[in-house]
Short mmCIF file of C-alpha atoms in Angstrom, two decimals:
data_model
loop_
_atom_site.label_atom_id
_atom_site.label_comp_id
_atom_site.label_asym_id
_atom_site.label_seq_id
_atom_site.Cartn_x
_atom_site.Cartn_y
_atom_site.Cartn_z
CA UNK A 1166 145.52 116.71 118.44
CA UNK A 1167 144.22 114.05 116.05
CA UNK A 1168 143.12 112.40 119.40
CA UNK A 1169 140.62 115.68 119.95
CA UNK A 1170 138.85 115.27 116.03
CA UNK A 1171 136.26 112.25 115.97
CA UNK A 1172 134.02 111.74 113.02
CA UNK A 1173 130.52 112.45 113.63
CA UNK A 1174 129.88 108.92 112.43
CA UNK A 1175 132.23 107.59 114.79
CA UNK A 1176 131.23 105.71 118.25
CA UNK A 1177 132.83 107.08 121.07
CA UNK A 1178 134.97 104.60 123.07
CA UNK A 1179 136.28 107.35 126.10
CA UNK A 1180 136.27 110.57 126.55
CA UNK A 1181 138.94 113.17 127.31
CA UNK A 1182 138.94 115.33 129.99
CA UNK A 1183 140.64 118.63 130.52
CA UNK A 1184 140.04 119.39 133.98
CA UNK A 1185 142.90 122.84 134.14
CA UNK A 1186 145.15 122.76 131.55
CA UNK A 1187 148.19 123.81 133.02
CA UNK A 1188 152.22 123.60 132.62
CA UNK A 1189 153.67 119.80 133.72
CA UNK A 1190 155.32 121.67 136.82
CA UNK A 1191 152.11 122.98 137.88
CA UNK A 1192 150.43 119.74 137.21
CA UNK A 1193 152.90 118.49 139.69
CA UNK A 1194 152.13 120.86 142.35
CA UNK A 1195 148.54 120.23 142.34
CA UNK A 1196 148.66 116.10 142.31
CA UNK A 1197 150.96 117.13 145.67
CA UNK A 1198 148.20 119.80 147.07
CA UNK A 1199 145.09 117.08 146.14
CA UNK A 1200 147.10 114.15 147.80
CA UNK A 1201 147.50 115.87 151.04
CA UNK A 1202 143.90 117.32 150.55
CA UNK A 1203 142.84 113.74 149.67
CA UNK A 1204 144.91 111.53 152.46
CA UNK A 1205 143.79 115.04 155.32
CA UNK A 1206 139.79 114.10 154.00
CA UNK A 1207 140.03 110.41 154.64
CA UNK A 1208 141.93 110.66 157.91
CA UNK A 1209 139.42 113.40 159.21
CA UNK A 1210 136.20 111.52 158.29
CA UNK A 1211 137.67 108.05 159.36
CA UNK A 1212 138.60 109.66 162.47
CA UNK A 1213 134.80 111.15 163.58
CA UNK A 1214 133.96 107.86 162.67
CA UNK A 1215 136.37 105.74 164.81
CA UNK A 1216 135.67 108.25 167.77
CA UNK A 1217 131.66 108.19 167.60
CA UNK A 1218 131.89 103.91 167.41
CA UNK A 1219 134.89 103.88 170.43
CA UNK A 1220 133.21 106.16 173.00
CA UNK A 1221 129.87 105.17 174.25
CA UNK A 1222 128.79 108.98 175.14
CA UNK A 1223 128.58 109.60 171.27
CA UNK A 1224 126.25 106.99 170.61
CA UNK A 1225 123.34 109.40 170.13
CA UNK A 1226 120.92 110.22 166.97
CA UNK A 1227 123.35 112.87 166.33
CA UNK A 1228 126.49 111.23 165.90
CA UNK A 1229 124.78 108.77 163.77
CA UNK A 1230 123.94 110.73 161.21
CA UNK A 1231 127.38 112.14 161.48
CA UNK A 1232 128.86 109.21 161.14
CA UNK A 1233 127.17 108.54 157.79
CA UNK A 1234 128.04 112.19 156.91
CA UNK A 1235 131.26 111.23 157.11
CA UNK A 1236 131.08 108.45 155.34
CA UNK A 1237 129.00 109.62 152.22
CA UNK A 1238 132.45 112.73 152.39
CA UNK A 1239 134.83 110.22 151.87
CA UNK A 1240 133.40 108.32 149.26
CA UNK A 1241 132.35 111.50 147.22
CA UNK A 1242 136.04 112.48 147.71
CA UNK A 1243 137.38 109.11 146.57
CA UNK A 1244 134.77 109.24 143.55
CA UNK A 1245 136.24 111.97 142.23
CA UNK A 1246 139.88 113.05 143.82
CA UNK A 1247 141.66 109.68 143.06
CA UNK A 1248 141.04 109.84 139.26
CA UNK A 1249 141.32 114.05 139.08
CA UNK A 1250 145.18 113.42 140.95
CA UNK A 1251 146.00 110.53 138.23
CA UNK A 1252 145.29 112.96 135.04
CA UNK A 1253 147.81 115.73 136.96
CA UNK A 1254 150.35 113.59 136.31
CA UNK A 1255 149.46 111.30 133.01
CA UNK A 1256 149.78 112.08 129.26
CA UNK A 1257 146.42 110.75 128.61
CA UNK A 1258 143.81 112.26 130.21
CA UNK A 1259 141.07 109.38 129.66
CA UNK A 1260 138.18 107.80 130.99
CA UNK A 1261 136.19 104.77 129.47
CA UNK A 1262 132.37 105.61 128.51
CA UNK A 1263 131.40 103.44 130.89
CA UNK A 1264 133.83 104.29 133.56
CA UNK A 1265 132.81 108.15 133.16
CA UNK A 1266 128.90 107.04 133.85
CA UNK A 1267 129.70 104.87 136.88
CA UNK A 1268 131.90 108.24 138.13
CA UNK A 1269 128.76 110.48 137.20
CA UNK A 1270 126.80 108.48 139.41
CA UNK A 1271 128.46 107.70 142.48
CA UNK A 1272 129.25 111.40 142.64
CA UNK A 1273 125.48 112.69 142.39
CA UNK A 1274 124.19 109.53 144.67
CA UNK A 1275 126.75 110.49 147.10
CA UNK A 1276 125.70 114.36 146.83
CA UNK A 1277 121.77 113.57 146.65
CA UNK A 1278 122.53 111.21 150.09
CA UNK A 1279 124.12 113.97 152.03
CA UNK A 1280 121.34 116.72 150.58
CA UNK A 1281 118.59 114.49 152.09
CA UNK A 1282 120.98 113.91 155.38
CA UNK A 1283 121.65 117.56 155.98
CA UNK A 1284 117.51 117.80 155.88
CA UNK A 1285 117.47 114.80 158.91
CA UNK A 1286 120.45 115.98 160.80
CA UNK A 1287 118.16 119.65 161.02
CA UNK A 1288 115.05 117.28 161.95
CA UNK A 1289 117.28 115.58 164.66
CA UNK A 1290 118.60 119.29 165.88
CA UNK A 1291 114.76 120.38 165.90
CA UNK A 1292 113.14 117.52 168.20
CA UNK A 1293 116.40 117.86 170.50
CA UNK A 1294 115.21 121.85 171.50
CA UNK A 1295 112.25 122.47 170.08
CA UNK A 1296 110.57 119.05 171.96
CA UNK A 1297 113.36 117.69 174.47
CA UNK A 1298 111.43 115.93 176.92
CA UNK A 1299 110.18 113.55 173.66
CA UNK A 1300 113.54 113.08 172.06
CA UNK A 1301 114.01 109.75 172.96
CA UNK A 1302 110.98 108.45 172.08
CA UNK A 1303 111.22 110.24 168.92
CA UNK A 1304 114.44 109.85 168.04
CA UNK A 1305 114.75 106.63 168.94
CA UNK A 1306 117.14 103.65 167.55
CA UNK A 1307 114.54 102.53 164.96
CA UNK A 1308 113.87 105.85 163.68
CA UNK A 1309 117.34 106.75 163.47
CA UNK A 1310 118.04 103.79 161.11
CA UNK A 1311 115.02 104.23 159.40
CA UNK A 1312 115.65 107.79 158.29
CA UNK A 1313 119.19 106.87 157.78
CA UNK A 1314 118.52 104.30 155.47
CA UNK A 1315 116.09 106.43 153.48
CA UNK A 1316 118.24 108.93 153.25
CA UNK A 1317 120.10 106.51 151.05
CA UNK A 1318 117.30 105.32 149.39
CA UNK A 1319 116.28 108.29 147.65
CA UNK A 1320 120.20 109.20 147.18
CA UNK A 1321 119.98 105.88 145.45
CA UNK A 1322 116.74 106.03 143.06
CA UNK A 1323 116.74 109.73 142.45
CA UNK A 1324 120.12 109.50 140.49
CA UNK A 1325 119.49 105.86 139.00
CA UNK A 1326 116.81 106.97 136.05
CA UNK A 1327 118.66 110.25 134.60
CA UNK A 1328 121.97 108.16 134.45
CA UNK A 1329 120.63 105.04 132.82
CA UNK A 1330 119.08 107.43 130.64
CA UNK A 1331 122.26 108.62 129.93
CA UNK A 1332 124.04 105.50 129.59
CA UNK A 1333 121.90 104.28 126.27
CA UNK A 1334 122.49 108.05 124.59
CA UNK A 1335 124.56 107.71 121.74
CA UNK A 1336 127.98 109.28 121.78
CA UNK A 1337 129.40 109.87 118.17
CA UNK A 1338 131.84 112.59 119.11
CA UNK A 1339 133.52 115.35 119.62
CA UNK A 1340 134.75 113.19 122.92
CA UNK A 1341 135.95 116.10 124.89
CA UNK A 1342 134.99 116.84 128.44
CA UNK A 1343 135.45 120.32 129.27
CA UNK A 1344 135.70 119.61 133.29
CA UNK A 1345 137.97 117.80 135.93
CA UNK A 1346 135.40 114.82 136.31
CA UNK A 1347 132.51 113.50 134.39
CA UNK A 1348 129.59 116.09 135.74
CA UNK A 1349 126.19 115.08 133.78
CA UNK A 1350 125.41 118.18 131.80
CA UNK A 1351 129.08 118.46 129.99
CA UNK A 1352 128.08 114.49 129.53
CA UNK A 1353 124.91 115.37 127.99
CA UNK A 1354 125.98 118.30 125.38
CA UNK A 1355 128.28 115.76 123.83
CA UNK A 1356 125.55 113.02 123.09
CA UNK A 1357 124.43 113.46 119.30
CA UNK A 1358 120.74 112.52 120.19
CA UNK A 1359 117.89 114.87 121.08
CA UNK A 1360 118.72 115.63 125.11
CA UNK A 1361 115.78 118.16 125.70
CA UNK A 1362 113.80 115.59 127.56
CA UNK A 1363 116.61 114.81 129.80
CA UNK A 1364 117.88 118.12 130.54
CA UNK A 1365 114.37 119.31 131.94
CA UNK A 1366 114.08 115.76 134.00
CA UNK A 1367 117.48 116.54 135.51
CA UNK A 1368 116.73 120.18 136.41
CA UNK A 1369 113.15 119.32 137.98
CA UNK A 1370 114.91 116.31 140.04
CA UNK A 1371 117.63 118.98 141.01
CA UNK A 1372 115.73 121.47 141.89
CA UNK A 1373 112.84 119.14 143.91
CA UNK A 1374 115.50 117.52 146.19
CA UNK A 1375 117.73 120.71 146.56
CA UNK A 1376 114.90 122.94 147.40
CA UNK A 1377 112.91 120.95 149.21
CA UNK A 1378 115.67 119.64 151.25
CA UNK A 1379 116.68 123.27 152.17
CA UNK A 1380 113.45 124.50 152.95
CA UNK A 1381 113.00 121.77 155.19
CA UNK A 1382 116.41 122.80 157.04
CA UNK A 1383 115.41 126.15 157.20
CA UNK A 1384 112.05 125.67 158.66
CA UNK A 1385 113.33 123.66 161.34
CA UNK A 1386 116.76 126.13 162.11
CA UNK A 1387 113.73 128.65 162.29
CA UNK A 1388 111.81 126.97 164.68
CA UNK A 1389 114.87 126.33 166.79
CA UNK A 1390 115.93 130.07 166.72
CA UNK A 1391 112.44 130.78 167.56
CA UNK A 1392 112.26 128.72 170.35
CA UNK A 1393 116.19 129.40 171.67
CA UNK A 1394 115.01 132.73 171.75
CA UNK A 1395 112.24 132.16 174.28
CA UNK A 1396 115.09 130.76 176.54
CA UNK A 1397 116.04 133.25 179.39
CA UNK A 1398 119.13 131.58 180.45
CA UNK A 1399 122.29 132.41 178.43
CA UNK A 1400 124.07 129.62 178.49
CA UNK A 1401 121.65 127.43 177.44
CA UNK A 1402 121.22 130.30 174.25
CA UNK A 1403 125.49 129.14 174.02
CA UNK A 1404 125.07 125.81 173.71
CA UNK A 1405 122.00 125.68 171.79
CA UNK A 1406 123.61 127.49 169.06
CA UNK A 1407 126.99 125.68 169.64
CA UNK A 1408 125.27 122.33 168.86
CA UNK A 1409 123.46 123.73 165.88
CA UNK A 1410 126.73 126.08 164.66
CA UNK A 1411 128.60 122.95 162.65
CA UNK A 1412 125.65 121.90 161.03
CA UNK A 1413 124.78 125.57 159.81
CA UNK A 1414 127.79 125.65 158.38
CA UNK A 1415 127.97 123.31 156.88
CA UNK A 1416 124.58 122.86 155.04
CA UNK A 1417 125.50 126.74 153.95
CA UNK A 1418 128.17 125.73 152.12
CA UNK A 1419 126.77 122.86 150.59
CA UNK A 1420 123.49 123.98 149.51
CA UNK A 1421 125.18 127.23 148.23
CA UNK A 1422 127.61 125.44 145.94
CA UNK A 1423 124.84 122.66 144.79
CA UNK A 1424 122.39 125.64 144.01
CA UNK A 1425 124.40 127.79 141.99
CA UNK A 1426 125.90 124.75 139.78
CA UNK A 1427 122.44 122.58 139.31
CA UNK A 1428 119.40 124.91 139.38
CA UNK A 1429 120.55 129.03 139.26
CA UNK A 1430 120.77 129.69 135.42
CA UNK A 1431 124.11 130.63 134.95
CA UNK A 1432 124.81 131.12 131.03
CA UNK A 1433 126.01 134.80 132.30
CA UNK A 1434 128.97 132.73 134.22
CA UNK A 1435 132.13 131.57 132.52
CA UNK A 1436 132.55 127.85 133.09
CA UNK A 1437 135.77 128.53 134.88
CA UNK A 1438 133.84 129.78 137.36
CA UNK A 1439 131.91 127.14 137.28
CA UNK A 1440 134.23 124.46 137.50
CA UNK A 1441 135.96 126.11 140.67
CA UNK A 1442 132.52 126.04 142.44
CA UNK A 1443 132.40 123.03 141.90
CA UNK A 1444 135.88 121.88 142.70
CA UNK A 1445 134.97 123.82 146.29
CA UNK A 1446 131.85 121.67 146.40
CA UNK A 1447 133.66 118.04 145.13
CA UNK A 1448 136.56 118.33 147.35
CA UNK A 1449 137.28 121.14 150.20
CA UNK A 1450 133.75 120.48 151.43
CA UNK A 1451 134.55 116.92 152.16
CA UNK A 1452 137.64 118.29 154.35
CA UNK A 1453 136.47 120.84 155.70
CA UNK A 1454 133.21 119.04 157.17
CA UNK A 1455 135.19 116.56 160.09
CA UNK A 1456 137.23 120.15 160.96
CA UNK A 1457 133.80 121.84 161.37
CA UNK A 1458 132.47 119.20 163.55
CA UNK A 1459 135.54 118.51 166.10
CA UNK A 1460 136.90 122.24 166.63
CA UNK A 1461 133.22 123.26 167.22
CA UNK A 1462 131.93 120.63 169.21
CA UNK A 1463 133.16 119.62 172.91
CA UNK A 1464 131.84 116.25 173.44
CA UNK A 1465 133.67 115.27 169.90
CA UNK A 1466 137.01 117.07 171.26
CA UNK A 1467 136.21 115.74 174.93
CA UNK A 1468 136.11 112.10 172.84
CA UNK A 1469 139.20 112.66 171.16
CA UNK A 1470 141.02 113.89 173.76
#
């Protein structure tokens, strides 16, 4: 208890988080649930990975991109799941100032990089029905590294400014994180220095990249639905929508969850609610993504197989 009172003249060294206070037997039974989840995300992503570099008929746009999708899941999984498993099981529930900033922004550049990647994977998807007879000279292996790589970029720089910002705010206590890992807007109600300027910089980067980046998916799943449509033959209708099924899904789920925490006003929610959307978002995502992709896609099973 004395470890949850700080002076308000105090410097904060590390903060405390609570992430689900629960009984040590139940704290048990999660760190076993997240390791399995943990070691099943890892060994899903690694494999798509492993697959798409080993057989040469993956070596498309497509599987590029997924590739780095799988990538970016296991890092944002390892961001956050590592350190979340470790307080399930340990009497002090700490993390360093400076060790809760670097976790704030690997997770967001992580999550910003797959928000802009969802946007090119829809792009790739688009040219590949909408304009086949040009895919190759649009998609080619320049472009494909190019929008790869700034895909990353703006991952990168978006998230850099708020969090330096964040870094030189003065922290002077109470030190108590209300969350499982250290999300930027618990991080900012517990700075003792005016944060109004901050707050509306985070929301207008939050909602420009989130919005932007769906509307651009949407526009182009329109205008492949549009021109699938036009298509008499049926089975070309199947496997249109096969190859665009995985990536539906999962830009659904991720721009759902990323909407509802960053940019829908939710003061009407209790932040348990919150904090499960976000587990959903943090964690089962990141497995659930390489499952999407192999059980719906035949050249990945054909490839594993």
């Amino acid at each position: 208890p004395d470890k949850l009172m700080f002076n308000r003249s105090s410097v904060v060294t590390e903060f405390i988080l609570l992430g689900f206070p629960m009984v040590w037997e139940l704290d048990v039974l999660f760190f076993i649930v997240f390791l399995i989840i943990y070691v099943l995300t890892v060994s899903g992503n690694v494999t798509i990975i492993s697959v798409t570099l080993a057989d040469c008929r993956l070596h498309s746009p497509m599987y590029f991109f997924l590739c780095n999708l799988s990538f970016l899941d296991i890092m944002a999984a390892t961001a956050i799941v590592p350190k979340m498993m470790k307080d399930f099981i340990s009497l002090e529930k700490t993390v360093s100032v400076p060790g809760c900033i670097s976790q704030c922004y690997f997770y967001f550049f992580f999550g910003t990089t797959e928000v802009i990647l969802l946007a090119v994977m829809s792009l790739d998807r688009y040219v590949a029905i909408c304009i086949p007879l040009r895919y190759s000279a649009v998609m080619n292996t320049r472009m494909s590294l190019q929008l790869g790589l700034a895909s990353w970029a703006v991952g990168f720089f978006s998230v850099l400014s708020p969090v330096i910002i964040v870094s030189w705010l003065p922290f002077c206590g109470p030190n108590v994180i209300d969350h499982f890992f250290c999300d930027i807007e618990p991080l900012i109600k517990l700075s003792c220095a005016d944060t109004h300027v901050l707050e509306l910089m985070k929301f207008t980067q939050s909602t420009v990249v989130l919005l932007c980046s769906l509307l651009f998916t949407i526009l182009s799943y329109l205008s492949i639905i549009i021109t699938i449509l036009h298509i008499p033959s049926s089975s070309v209708w199947k496997k249109a929508f096969s190859t665009c099924a995985s990536h539906i899904t999962v830009a659904s789920i991720f721009y759902g969850s990323a909407i509802f925490m960053y940019i829908v006003p939710n003061k009407e929610f209790s932040f348990s609610l919150k904090k499960a959307v976000t587990l959903q978002t943090a964690v089962f995502t990141h497995l659930l993504n390489p499952f999407i992709y192999t059980l719906r896609n035949q050249q990945v099973r054909d490839a594993l197989r």
